[in-house]
Tab-separated table of C-alpha atoms in Angstrom:
chain	number	residue	atom	x	y	z
W	1	UNK	CA	77.876	0.222	32.387
W	2	UNK	CA	77.537	-0.382	28.665
W	3	UNK	CA	76.163	-3.654	27.327
W	4	UNK	CA	78.516	-6.028	25.455
W	5	UNK	CA	77.135	-4.726	22.159
W	6	UNK	CA	77.692	-1.125	23.225
W	7	UNK	CA	81.225	-2.079	24.277
W	8	UNK	CA	81.958	-3.445	20.800
W	9	UNK	CA	80.870	-0.169	19.229
W	10	UNK	CA	82.723	2.035	21.714
W	11	UNK	CA	85.891	-0.040	21.297
W	12	UNK	CA	85.693	0.139	17.502
W	13	UNK	CA	84.942	3.858	17.471
W	14	UNK	CA	87.877	4.447	19.802
W	15	UNK	CA	90.196	2.423	17.540
W	16	UNK	CA	89.025	4.236	14.403
W	17	UNK	CA	89.492	7.658	15.960
W	18	UNK	CA	92.941	6.669	17.231
W	19	UNK	CA	94.067	5.386	13.837
W	20	UNK	CA	92.262	7.717	11.396
W	21	UNK	CA	91.354	10.725	13.500
W	22	UNK	CA	87.635	10.170	12.903
W	23	UNK	CA	84.970	7.473	12.808
W	24	UNK	CA	82.193	7.502	10.222
W	25	UNK	CA	79.091	5.335	10.320
W	26	UNK	CA	80.279	3.524	7.188
W	27	UNK	CA	83.697	2.815	8.757
W	28	UNK	CA	82.107	1.434	11.915
W	29	UNK	CA	79.683	-0.709	9.898
W	30	UNK	CA	82.513	-2.162	7.841
W	31	UNK	CA	84.709	-2.850	10.871
W	32	UNK	CA	81.899	-4.596	12.771
W	33	UNK	CA	80.326	-6.262	9.713
W	34	UNK	CA	76.910	-4.739	10.376
W	35	UNK	CA	74.507	-2.586	8.374
W	36	UNK	CA	74.944	1.197	8.557
W	37	UNK	CA	71.373	1.488	9.860
W	38	UNK	CA	72.375	-0.655	12.860
W	39	UNK	CA	75.335	1.618	13.487
W	40	UNK	CA	73.137	4.706	13.326
W	41	UNK	CA	70.742	3.259	15.909
W	42	UNK	CA	73.571	2.302	18.266
W	43	UNK	CA	75.360	5.632	17.812
W	44	UNK	CA	72.133	7.428	18.726
W	45	UNK	CA	71.877	5.287	21.865
W	46	UNK	CA	75.519	5.937	22.758
W	47	UNK	CA	74.874	9.658	22.257
W	48	UNK	CA	71.842	9.489	24.550
W	49	UNK	CA	73.944	7.699	27.200
W	50	UNK	CA	76.734	10.330	26.945
W	51	UNK	CA	79.435	8.068	25.479
W	52	UNK	CA	79.679	10.206	22.346
W	53	UNK	CA	78.259	13.228	20.598
W	54	UNK	CA	76.608	12.456	17.271
W	55	UNK	CA	75.335	14.931	14.711
W	56	UNK	CA	73.632	13.438	11.688
W	57	UNK	CA	75.725	13.901	8.522
W	58	UNK	CA	78.494	15.580	10.532
W	59	UNK	CA	80.123	12.671	12.362
W	60	UNK	CA	80.752	11.854	15.946
W	61	UNK	CA	83.230	12.358	18.754
W	62	UNK	CA	83.703	10.401	21.950
W	63	UNK	CA	82.994	12.198	25.202
W	64	UNK	CA	85.583	11.953	27.986
W	65	UNK	CA	83.463	9.119	29.410
W	66	UNK	CA	83.484	7.372	26.010
W	67	UNK	CA	87.245	7.845	25.581
W	68	UNK	CA	87.963	6.462	29.035
W	69	UNK	CA	85.831	3.372	28.461
W	70	UNK	CA	87.124	2.964	24.899
W	71	UNK	CA	90.727	2.930	26.092
W	72	UNK	CA	89.902	0.470	28.860
W	73	UNK	CA	88.152	-1.847	26.385
W	74	UNK	CA	91.079	-1.737	23.963
W	75	UNK	CA	93.493	-2.403	26.830
W	76	UNK	CA	91.328	-5.356	27.946
W	77	UNK	CA	91.389	-6.808	24.444
W	78	UNK	CA	95.162	-6.377	24.143
W	79	UNK	CA	95.733	-7.917	27.587
W	80	UNK	CA	93.644	-10.974	26.751
W	81	UNK	CA	95.498	-11.428	23.449
W	82	UNK	CA	98.814	-11.216	25.281
W	83	UNK	CA	97.595	-13.697	27.912
W	84	UNK	CA	96.480	-16.233	25.310
W	85	UNK	CA	99.820	-15.870	23.501
W	86	UNK	CA	101.749	-16.478	26.729
W	87	UNK	CA	99.792	-19.611	27.569
W	88	UNK	CA	100.398	-21.018	24.108
W	89	UNK	CA	97.055	-20.669	22.340
W	90	UNK	CA	97.469	-21.090	18.575
W	91	UNK	CA	97.808	-17.722	16.847
W	92	UNK	CA	94.938	-18.466	14.464
W	93	UNK	CA	92.579	-18.941	17.448
W	94	UNK	CA	93.510	-15.930	19.550
W	95	UNK	CA	91.347	-13.180	18.015
W	96	UNK	CA	88.186	-15.291	17.965
W	97	UNK	CA	88.824	-16.551	21.496
W	98	UNK	CA	89.305	-13.027	22.814
W	99	UNK	CA	86.102	-11.902	21.107
W	100	UNK	CA	84.332	-14.846	22.726
W	101	UNK	CA	85.494	-14.239	26.280
W	102	UNK	CA	86.130	-10.527	26.707
W	103	UNK	CA	82.529	-9.606	27.569
W	104	UNK	CA	82.067	-12.538	29.938
W	105	UNK	CA	84.837	-11.801	32.420
W	106	UNK	CA	84.509	-9.454	35.372
W	107	UNK	CA	86.928	-6.578	35.659
W	108	UNK	CA	88.310	-8.346	38.727
W	109	UNK	CA	89.138	-11.370	36.555
W	110	UNK	CA	90.712	-9.080	33.954
W	111	UNK	CA	92.865	-7.497	36.666
W	112	UNK	CA	94.009	-10.934	37.897
W	113	UNK	CA	94.878	-11.971	34.341
W	114	UNK	CA	96.888	-8.747	34.139
W	115	UNK	CA	98.760	-9.809	37.275
W	116	UNK	CA	99.483	-13.196	35.726
W	117	UNK	CA	100.724	-11.635	32.474
W	118	UNK	CA	102.984	-9.356	34.518
W	119	UNK	CA	104.232	-12.396	36.504
W	120	UNK	CA	105.240	-14.165	33.287
W	121	UNK	CA	106.712	-11.063	31.653
W	122	UNK	CA	108.910	-10.274	34.650
W	123	UNK	CA	110.788	-13.557	34.227
W	124	UNK	CA	111.005	-15.148	30.761
W	125	UNK	CA	112.130	-18.373	32.438
W	126	UNK	CA	108.573	-18.764	33.705
W	127	UNK	CA	107.273	-18.759	30.137
W	128	UNK	CA	109.914	-21.314	29.142
W	129	UNK	CA	108.923	-23.536	32.070
W	130	UNK	CA	105.266	-23.327	31.000
W	131	UNK	CA	106.187	-24.314	27.432
W	132	UNK	CA	108.163	-27.312	28.719
W	133	UNK	CA	105.197	-28.414	30.819
W	134	UNK	CA	102.849	-28.037	27.835
W	135	UNK	CA	105.148	-30.073	25.591
W	136	UNK	CA	105.359	-32.784	28.270
W	137	UNK	CA	101.578	-32.883	28.606
W	138	UNK	CA	101.115	-33.092	24.832
W	139	UNK	CA	103.524	-36.039	24.640
W	140	UNK	CA	101.465	-37.883	27.250
W	141	UNK	CA	98.280	-37.543	25.203
C-alpha cells in the first residue's frame, strides 16, 4: 500500500491526467505546492513501485495499478466531502477537513461512511431530520 504522501501524488496525478490528458512535474508541483525536485523524487519512487511509468523529460503515465488506486483515492475524497456536506460542516471547512482525515481512516471506515451517505441520500427526509436536530442542539448552546 502507498504511504499517505504517495497517495497525495497518485491522486493528483490521476486528477491531472483525467482533466488535461497528461501530468507534468511542474503541474504536479503547482497542484501540491511543493518543489519540482520533490515531485521528481516521488515520481521516481512511484515508478519503482509500479504505480506509474516515468521517463525523464518525456512525462509519465499511470500503470493499471496506479489508475486503480488513483480512482479509489479520488472517490474516497469525493465521498468524504459529500459526507461532511450532509452532516452540515461549513463549506469553507470541508476541503481542509477532508485533507486532514482522509489518510487516517481505514478502508473499512470509508466503506461504512459510504453506507451512511447512501442511507441519507436514499431519503432526503433523513437529511432534513438531521438539520432539525442540529438546529435544536445549536439553540441549546
